[in-house]
Short mmCIF file of C-alpha atoms and ligand atoms in Angstrom, two decimals:
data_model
loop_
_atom_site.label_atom_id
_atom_site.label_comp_id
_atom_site.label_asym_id
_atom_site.label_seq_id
_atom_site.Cartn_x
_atom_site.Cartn_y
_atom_site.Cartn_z
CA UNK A 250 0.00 0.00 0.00
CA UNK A 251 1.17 3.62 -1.13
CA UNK A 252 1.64 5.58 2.05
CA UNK A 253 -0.77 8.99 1.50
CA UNK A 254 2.25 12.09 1.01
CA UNK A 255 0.12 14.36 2.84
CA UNK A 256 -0.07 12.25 5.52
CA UNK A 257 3.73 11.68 6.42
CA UNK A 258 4.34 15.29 5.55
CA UNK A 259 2.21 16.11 8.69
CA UNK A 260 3.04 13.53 11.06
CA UNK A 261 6.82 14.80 9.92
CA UNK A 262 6.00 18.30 10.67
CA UNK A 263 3.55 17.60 14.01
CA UNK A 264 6.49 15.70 15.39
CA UNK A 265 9.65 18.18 15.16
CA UNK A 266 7.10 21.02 16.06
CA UNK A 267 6.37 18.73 19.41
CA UNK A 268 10.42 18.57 20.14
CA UNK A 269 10.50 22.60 19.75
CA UNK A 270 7.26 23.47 21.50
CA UNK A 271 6.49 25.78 18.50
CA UNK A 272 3.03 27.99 18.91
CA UNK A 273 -0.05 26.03 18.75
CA UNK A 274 -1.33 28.73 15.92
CA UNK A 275 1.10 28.35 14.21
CA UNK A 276 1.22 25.03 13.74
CA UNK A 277 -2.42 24.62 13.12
CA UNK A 278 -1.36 26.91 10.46
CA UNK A 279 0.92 24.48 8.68
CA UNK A 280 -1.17 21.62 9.29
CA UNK A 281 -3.17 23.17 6.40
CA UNK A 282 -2.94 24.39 3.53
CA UNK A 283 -4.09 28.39 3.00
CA UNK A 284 -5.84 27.39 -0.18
CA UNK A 285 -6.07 24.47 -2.69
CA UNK A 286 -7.52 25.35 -5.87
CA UNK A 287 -8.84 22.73 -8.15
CA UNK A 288 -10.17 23.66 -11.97
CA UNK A 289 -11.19 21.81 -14.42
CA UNK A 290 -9.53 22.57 -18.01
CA UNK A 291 -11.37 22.05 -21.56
CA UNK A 292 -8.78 21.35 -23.99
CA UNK A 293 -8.96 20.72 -27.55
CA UNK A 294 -7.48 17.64 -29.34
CA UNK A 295 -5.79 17.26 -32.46
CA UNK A 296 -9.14 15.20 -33.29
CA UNK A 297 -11.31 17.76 -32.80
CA UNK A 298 -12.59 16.13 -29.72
CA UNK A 299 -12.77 17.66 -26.51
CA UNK A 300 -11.11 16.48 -23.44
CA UNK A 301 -11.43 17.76 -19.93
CA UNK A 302 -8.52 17.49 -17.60
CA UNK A 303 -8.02 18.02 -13.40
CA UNK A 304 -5.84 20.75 -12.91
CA UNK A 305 -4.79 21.87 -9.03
CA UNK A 306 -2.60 24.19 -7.30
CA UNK A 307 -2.25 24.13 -3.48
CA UNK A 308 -0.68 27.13 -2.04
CA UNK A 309 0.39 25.80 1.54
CA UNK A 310 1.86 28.84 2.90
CA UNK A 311 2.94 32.34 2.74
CA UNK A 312 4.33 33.78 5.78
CA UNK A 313 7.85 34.08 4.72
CA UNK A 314 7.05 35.31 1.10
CA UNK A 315 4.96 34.78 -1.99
CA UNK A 316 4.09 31.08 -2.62
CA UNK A 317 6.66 29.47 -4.93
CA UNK A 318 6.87 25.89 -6.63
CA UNK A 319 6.76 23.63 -9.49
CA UNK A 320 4.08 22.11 -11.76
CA UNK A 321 3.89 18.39 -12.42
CA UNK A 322 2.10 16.96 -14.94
CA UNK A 323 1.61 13.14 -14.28
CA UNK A 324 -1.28 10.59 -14.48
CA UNK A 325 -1.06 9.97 -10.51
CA UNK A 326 -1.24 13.95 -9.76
CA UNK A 327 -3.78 14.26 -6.85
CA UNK A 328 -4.52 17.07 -4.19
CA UNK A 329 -3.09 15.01 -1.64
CA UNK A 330 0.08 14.40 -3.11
CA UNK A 331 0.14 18.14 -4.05
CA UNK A 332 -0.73 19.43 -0.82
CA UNK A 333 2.55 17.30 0.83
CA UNK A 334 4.67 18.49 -1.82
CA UNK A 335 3.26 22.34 -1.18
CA UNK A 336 4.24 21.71 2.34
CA UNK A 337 7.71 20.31 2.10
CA UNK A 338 8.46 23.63 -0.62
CA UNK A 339 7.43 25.77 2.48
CA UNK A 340 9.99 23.76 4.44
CA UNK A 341 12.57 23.87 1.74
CA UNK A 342 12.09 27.78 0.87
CA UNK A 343 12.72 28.25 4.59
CA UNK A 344 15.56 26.39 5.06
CA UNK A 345 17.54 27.76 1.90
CA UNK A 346 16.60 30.96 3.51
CA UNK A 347 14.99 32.44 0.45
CA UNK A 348 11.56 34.97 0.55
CA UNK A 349 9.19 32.65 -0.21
CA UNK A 350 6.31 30.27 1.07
CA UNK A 351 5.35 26.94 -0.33
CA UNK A 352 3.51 25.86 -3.35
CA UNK A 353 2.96 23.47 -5.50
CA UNK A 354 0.13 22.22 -8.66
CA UNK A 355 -0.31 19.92 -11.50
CA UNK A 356 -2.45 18.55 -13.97
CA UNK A 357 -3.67 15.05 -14.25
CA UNK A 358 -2.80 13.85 -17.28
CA UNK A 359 0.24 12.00 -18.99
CA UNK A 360 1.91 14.48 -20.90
CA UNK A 361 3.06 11.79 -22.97
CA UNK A 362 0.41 10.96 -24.80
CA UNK A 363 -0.38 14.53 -25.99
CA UNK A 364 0.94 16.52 -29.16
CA UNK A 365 3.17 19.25 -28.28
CA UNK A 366 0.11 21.58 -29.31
CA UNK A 367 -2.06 19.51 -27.20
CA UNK A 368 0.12 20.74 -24.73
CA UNK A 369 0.32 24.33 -25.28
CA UNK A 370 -3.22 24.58 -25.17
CA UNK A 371 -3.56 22.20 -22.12
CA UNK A 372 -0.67 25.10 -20.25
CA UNK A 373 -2.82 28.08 -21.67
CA UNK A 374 -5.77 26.79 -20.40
CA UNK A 375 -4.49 26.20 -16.79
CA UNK A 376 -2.73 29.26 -16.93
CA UNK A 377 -6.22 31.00 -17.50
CA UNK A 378 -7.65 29.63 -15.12
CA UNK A 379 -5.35 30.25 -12.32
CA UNK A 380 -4.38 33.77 -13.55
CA UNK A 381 -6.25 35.48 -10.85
CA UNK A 382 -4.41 33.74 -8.31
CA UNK A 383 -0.57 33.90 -9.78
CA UNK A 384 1.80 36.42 -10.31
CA UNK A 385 5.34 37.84 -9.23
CA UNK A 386 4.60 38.86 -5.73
CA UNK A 387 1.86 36.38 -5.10
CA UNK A 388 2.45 32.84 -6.71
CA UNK A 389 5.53 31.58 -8.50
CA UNK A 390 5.10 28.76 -10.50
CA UNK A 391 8.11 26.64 -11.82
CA UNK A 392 9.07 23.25 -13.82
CA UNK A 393 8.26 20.08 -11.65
CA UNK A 394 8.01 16.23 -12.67
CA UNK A 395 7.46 16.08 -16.73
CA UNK A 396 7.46 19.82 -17.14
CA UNK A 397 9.84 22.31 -18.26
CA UNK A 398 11.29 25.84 -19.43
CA UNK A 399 8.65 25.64 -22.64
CA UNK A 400 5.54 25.16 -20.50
CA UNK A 401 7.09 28.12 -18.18
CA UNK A 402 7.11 30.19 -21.02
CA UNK A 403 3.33 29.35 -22.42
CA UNK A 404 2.50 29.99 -18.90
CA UNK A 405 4.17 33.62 -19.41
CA UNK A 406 3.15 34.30 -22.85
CA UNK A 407 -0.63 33.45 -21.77
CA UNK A 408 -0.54 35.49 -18.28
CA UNK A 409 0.92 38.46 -20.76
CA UNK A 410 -2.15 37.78 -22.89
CA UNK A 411 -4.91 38.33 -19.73
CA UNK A 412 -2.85 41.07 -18.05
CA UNK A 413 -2.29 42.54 -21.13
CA UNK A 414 1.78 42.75 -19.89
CA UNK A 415 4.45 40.50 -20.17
CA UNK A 416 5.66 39.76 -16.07
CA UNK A 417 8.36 37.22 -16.57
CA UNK A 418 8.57 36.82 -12.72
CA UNK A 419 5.24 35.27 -12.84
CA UNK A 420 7.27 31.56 -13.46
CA UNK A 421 10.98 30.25 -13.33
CA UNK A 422 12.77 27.96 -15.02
CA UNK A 423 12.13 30.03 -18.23
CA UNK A 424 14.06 29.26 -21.11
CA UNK A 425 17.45 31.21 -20.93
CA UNK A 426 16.55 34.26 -23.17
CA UNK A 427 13.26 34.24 -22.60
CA UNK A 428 14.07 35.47 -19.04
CA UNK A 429 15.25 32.35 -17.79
CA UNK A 430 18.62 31.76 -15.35
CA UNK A 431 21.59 30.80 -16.46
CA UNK A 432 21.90 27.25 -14.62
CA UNK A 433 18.56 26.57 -13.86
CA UNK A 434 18.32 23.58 -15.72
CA UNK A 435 21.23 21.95 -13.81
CA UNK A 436 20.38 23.40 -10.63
CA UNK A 437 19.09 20.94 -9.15
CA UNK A 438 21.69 18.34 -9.55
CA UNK A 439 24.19 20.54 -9.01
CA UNK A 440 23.14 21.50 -5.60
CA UNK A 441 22.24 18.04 -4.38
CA UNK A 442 26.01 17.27 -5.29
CA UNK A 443 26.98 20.60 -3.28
CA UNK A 444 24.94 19.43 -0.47
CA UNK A 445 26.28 15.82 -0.36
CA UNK A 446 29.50 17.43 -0.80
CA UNK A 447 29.51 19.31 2.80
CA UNK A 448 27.87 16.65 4.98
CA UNK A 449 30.68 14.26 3.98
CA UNK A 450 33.35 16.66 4.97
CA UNK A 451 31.45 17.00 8.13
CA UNK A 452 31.20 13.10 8.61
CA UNK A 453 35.55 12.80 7.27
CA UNK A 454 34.50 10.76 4.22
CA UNK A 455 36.24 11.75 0.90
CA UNK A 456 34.12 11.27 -2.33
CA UNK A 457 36.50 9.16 -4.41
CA UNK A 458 36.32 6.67 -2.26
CA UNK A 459 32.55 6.36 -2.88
CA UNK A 460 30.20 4.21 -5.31
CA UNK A 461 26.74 5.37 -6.20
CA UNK A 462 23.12 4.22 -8.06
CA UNK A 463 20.89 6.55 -9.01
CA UNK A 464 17.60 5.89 -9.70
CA UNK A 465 15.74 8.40 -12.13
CA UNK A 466 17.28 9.92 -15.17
CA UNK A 467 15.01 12.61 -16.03
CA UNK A 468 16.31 16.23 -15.55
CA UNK A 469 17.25 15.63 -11.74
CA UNK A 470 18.84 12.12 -12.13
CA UNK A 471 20.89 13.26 -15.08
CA UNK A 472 22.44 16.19 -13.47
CA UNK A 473 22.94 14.43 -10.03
CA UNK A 474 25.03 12.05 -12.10
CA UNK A 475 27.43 14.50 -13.99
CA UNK A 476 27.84 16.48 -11.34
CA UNK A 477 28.75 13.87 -8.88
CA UNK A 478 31.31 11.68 -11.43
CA UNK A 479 32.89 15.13 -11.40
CA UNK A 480 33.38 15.66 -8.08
CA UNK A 481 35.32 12.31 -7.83
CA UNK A 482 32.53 9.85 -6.84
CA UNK A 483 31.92 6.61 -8.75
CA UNK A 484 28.61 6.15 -10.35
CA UNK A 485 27.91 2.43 -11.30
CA UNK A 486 24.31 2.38 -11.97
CA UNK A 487 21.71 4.72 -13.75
CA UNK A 488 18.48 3.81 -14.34
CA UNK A 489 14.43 5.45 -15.97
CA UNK A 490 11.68 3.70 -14.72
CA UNK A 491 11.54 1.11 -18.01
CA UNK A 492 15.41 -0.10 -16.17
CA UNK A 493 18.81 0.48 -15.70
CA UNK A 494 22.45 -0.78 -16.06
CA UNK A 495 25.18 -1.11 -13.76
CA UNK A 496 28.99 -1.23 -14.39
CA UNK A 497 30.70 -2.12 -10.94
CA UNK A 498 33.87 -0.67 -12.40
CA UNK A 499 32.08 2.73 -12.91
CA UNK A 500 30.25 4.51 -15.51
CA UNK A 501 32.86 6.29 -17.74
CA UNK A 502 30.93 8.37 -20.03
CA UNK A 503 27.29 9.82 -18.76
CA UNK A 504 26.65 12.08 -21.45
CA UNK A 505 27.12 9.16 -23.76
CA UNK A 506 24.95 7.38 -21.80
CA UNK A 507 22.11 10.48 -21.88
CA UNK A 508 22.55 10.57 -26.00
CA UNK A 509 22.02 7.06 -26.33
CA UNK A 510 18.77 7.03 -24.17
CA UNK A 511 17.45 10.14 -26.42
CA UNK A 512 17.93 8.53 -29.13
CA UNK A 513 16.78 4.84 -28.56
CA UNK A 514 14.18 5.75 -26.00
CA UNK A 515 15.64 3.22 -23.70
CA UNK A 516 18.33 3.61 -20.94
CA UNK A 517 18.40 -0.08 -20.07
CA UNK A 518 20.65 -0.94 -23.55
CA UNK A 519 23.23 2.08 -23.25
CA UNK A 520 26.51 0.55 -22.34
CA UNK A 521 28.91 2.50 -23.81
CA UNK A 522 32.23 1.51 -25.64
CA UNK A 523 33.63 4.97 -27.31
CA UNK A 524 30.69 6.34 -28.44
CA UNK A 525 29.33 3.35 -29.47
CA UNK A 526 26.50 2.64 -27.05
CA UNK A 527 24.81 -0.93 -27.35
CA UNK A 528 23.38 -3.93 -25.23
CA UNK A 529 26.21 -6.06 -26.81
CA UNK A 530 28.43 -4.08 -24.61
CA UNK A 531 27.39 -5.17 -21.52
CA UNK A 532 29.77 -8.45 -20.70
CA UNK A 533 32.94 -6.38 -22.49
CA UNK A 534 32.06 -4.22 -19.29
CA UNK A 535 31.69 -6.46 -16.88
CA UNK A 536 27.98 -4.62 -16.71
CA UNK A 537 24.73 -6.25 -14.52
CA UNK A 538 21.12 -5.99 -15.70
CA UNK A 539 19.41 -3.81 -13.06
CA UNK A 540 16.11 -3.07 -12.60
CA UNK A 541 14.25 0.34 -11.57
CA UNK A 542 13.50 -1.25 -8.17
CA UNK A 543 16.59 -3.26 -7.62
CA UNK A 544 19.08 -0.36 -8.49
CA UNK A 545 18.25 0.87 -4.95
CA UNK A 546 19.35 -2.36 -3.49
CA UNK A 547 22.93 -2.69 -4.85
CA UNK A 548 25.92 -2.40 -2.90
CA UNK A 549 27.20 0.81 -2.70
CA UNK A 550 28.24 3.39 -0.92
CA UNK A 551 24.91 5.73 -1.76
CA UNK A 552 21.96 5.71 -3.33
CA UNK A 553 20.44 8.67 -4.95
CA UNK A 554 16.64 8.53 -5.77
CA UNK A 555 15.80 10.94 -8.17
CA UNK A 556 12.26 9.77 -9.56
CA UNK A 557 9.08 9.89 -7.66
CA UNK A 558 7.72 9.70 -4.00
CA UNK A 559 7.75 6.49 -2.13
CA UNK A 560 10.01 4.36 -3.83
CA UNK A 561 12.05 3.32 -0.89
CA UNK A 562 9.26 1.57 1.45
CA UNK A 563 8.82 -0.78 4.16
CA UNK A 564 9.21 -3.38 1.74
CA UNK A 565 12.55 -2.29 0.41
CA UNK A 566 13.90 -0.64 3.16
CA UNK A 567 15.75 -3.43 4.83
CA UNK A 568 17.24 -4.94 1.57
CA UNK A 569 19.60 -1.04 0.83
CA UNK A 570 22.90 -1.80 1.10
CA UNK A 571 24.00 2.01 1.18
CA UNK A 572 25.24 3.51 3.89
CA UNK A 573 23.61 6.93 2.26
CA UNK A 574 20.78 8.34 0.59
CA UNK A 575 21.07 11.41 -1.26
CA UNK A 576 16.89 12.08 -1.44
CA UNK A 577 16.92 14.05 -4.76
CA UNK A 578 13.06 13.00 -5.71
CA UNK A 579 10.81 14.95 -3.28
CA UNK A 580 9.46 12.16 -0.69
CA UNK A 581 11.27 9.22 -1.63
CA UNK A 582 11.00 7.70 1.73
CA UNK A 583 8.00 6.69 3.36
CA UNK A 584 7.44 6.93 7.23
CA UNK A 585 8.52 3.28 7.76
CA UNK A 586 11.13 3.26 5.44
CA UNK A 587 12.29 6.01 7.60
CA UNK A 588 12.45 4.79 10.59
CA UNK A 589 13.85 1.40 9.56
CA UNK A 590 16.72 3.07 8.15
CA UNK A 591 17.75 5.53 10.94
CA UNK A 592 17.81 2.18 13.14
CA UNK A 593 20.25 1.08 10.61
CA UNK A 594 22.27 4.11 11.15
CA UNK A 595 21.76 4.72 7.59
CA UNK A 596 22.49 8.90 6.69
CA UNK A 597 19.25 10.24 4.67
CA UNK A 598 20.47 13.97 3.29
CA UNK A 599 16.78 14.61 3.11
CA UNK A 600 14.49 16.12 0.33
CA UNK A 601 14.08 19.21 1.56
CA UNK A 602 17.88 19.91 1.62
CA UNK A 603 19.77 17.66 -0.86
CA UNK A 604 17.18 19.28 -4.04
CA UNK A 605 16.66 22.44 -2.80
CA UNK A 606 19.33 23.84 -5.40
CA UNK A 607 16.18 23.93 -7.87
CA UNK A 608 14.60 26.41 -6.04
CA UNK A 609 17.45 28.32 -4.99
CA UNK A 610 18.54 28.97 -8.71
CA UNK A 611 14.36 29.76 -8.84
CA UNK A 612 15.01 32.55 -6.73
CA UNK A 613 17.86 34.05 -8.24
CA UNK A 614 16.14 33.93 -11.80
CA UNK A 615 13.19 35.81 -9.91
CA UNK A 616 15.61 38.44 -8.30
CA UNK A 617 17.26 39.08 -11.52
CA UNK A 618 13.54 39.18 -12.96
CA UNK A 619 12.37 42.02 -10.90
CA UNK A 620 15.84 43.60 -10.75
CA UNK A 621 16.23 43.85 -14.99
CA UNK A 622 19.56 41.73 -14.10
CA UNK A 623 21.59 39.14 -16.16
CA UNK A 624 23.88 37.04 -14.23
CA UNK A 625 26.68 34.71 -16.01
CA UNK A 626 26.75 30.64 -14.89
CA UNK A 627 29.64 31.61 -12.67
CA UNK A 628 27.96 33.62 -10.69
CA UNK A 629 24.75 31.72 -10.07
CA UNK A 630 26.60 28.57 -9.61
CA UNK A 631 29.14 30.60 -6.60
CA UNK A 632 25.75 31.91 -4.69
CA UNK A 633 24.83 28.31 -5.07
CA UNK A 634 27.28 26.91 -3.62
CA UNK A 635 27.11 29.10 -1.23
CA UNK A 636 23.42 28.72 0.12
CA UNK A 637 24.03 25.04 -0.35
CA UNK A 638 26.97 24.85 1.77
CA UNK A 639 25.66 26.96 4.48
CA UNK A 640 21.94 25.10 4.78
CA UNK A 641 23.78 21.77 5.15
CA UNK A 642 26.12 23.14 7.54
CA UNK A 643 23.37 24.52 9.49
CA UNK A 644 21.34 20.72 9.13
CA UNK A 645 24.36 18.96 9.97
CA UNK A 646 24.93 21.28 13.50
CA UNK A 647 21.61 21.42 14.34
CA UNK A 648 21.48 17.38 14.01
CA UNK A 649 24.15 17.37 16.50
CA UNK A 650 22.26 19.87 19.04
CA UNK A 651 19.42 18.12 18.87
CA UNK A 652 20.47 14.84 18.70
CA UNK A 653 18.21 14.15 15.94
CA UNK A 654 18.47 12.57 12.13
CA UNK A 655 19.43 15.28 9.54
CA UNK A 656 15.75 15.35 8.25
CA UNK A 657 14.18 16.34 11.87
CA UNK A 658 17.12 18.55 11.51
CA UNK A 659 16.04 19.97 8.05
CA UNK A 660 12.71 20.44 9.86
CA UNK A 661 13.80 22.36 12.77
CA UNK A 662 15.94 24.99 11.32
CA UNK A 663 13.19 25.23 8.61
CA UNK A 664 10.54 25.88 11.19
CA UNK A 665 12.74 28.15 13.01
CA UNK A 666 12.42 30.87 10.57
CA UNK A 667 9.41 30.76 9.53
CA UNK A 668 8.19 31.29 13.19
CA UNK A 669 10.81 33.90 13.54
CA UNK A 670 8.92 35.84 10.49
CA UNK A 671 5.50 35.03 11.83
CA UNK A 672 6.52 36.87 14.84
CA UNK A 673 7.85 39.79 13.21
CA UNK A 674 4.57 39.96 11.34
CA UNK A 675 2.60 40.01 14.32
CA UNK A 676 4.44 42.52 16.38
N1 LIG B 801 9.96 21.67 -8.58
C1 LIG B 801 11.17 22.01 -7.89
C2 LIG B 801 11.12 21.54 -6.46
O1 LIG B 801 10.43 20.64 -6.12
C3 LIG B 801 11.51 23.49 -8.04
C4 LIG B 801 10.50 24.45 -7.53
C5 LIG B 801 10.78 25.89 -7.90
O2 LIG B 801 11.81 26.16 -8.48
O3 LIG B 801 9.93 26.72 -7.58
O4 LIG B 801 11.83 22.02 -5.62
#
């Protein structure tokens, strides 16, 4: 049985909130949502036809800023997966320290099966619909699961449309040019690798000594990987969710790897000689079959899942090997998962922390939005580092003070602030 997001997210929050004997009010507060919103959205086929699909956006909390986070499109979207996700981007937005609250929406549907038009007019439509409750200082959308920087900009070029003004702050994750950040699109990976990065050198462990499996390769899982084989650590396995390969002797080439699976569709048969990329490789290699399940259960030194919530369960949880997890999918681990690992003494670098570097580029492309400002790679990827670096040293100490994993950690510095803010407010 699927553990219900929304659930965990407030049995997570309800218990660190105990441990700091935060205000009543205020937690009541978080316990819900300020407003879900849930349209419905006409759209019209290729066919002709007309098709109606569930669009939502839950906007969890704004006490520290204007609501801010992505929108998924996937078959499974719900309002109760939403409304956990909303929650954990108010924790995350807090503990990066940037001046926002927590949001997050989607559309049912599997973008998949649509025509890129299909699309566009899916995005318009949704846009319409929320346009009353969006905008720069008020909501900031941004790409999630199976969206990205084109749907941000039909979700600008429509909002321009009804305002009758362009307001590129109204999304991020634009496409560069079109008002987007430089690094966006690799922000994410390349601040979960930051983030891994200082808790090691906090727990003496030096990366090249380190193997890791990474299950997802969409925009997350990709970037997690590059960035990582650069920083010296050995990735062995990749996998989508149609299955992976593993090389114990390490993956050489990972942007080899990414070609072949755009071009065949499947990552499962990229083993790569050279360029050449083929199944046939595979014993030359020394290479494994390995499932999208199984590539969490290999042993290594971490595992890194980058796909979608609840993959490591009660089930699974006593079969990982690793003696890390590097939580770069929002929610990966369920409640019992959870605690099964921590009596393992198994390290989680949770959610809210190791992928926060999405967000955190979010914020800068929204600063230099409002501000008319154009900043190079270098510099986004040097404030990066630094918020990175200075969230995971404040995890990692605050784990230590309270004697407490580095998620209730996460947690505690997260809720912290935003009480600090809701104080200010009130005074
Ligand atoms: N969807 C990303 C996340 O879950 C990014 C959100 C944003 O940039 O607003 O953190």
């Amino acid at each position: 049985m699927n553990e219900n997001p929304w659930e965990r997210a407030k049995s997570q929050l309800k218990e660190v909130a105990g441990r700091l004997s935060l205000d009543e009010l205020l937690i009541s507060r978080l316990l819900s949502p300020n407003k879900v919103i849930e349209v419905s959205i006409p759209v019209k086929m290729d066919d002709g036809r007309m098709e109606v699909f569930k669009g939502f956006r839950v906007q969890h909390n704004n006490i520290r800023g204007p609501y801010k986070g992505g929108l998924r499109y996937h078959q499974n979207v719900d309002m109760d997966e939403l409304k956990a996700l909303a929650l954990w981007m108010t924790m995350k937005n807090a503990l990066i320290d940037v001046p926002f609250g927590g949001a997050k929406g989607g559309i049912n549907v599997d973008p998949k099966k649509l025509s890129e038009k299909e699309l566009e007019r899916l995005t318009k439509e949704f846009t319409k619909k929320l346009a009353s409750v969006i905008g720069p200082n008020l909501d900031i959308a941004a790409p999630d699961v199976n969206t990205n920087s084109k749907i941000m900009e039909w979700v600008v070029e429509e909002y321009a449309r009804i305002k009758g003004h362009e307001q590129l702050a109204v999304v991020t994750g634009k496409p560069i040019g079109k008002g987007g950040s430089e690094g966006r699109t690799e922000a994410t990976g390349l601040g979960g690798s930051y983030a891994l990065q200082a808790i090691l050198k906090k727990l003496n462990k030096q990366p090249e000594e380190m193997t890791v499996a990474v299950q997802g390769f969409g925009n997350v899982g990709i970037f997690i990987a590059r960035y990582l084989q650069q920083a010296g650590f050995k990735i062995v396995a990749l996998s989508d969710s149609k299955g992976g390969i593993y090389v114990p002797q390490g993956i050489k080439d990972i942007e080899a790897v990414e070609k072949c699976k755009r071009d065949s569709g499947f990552l499962a048969g990229c083993y790569c000689v050279g360029s050449v990329c083929d199944l046939s490789n595979r014993e030359k290699l020394g290479g494994k079959a390995v499932s999208a399940v199984d590539v969490l259960e290999l042993p290594v030194d971490i595992i890194v899942p980058a796909a979608l919530e609840n993959s490591i369960t009660e089930e699974n949880a006593d079969k990982i090997k690793a003696k890390i997890i590097l939580e770069m999918a929002n929610g990966p681990t369920t409640l019992k998962a959870d605690k099964i690992l921590s009596e393992k003494g198994i390290v989680i670098v949770p959610d809210i922390l190791a992928n926060s570097g999405g967000v955190a580029v979010s914020y800068f492309e929204w600063y230099q939005n409002i501000h008319s400002e154009k900043w190079d790679k270098k510099k986004v990827f040097t404030k990066l580092k630094k918020m990175m670096k200075l969230a995971a040293e404040d995890v990692y100490k605050t784990s230590l003070e309270y004697k407490v994993s580095l998620r209730k950690a996460a947690y505690i510095v997260a809720l912290r602030r935003i009480e600090a803010k809701a104080k200010i407010s009130k005074n």
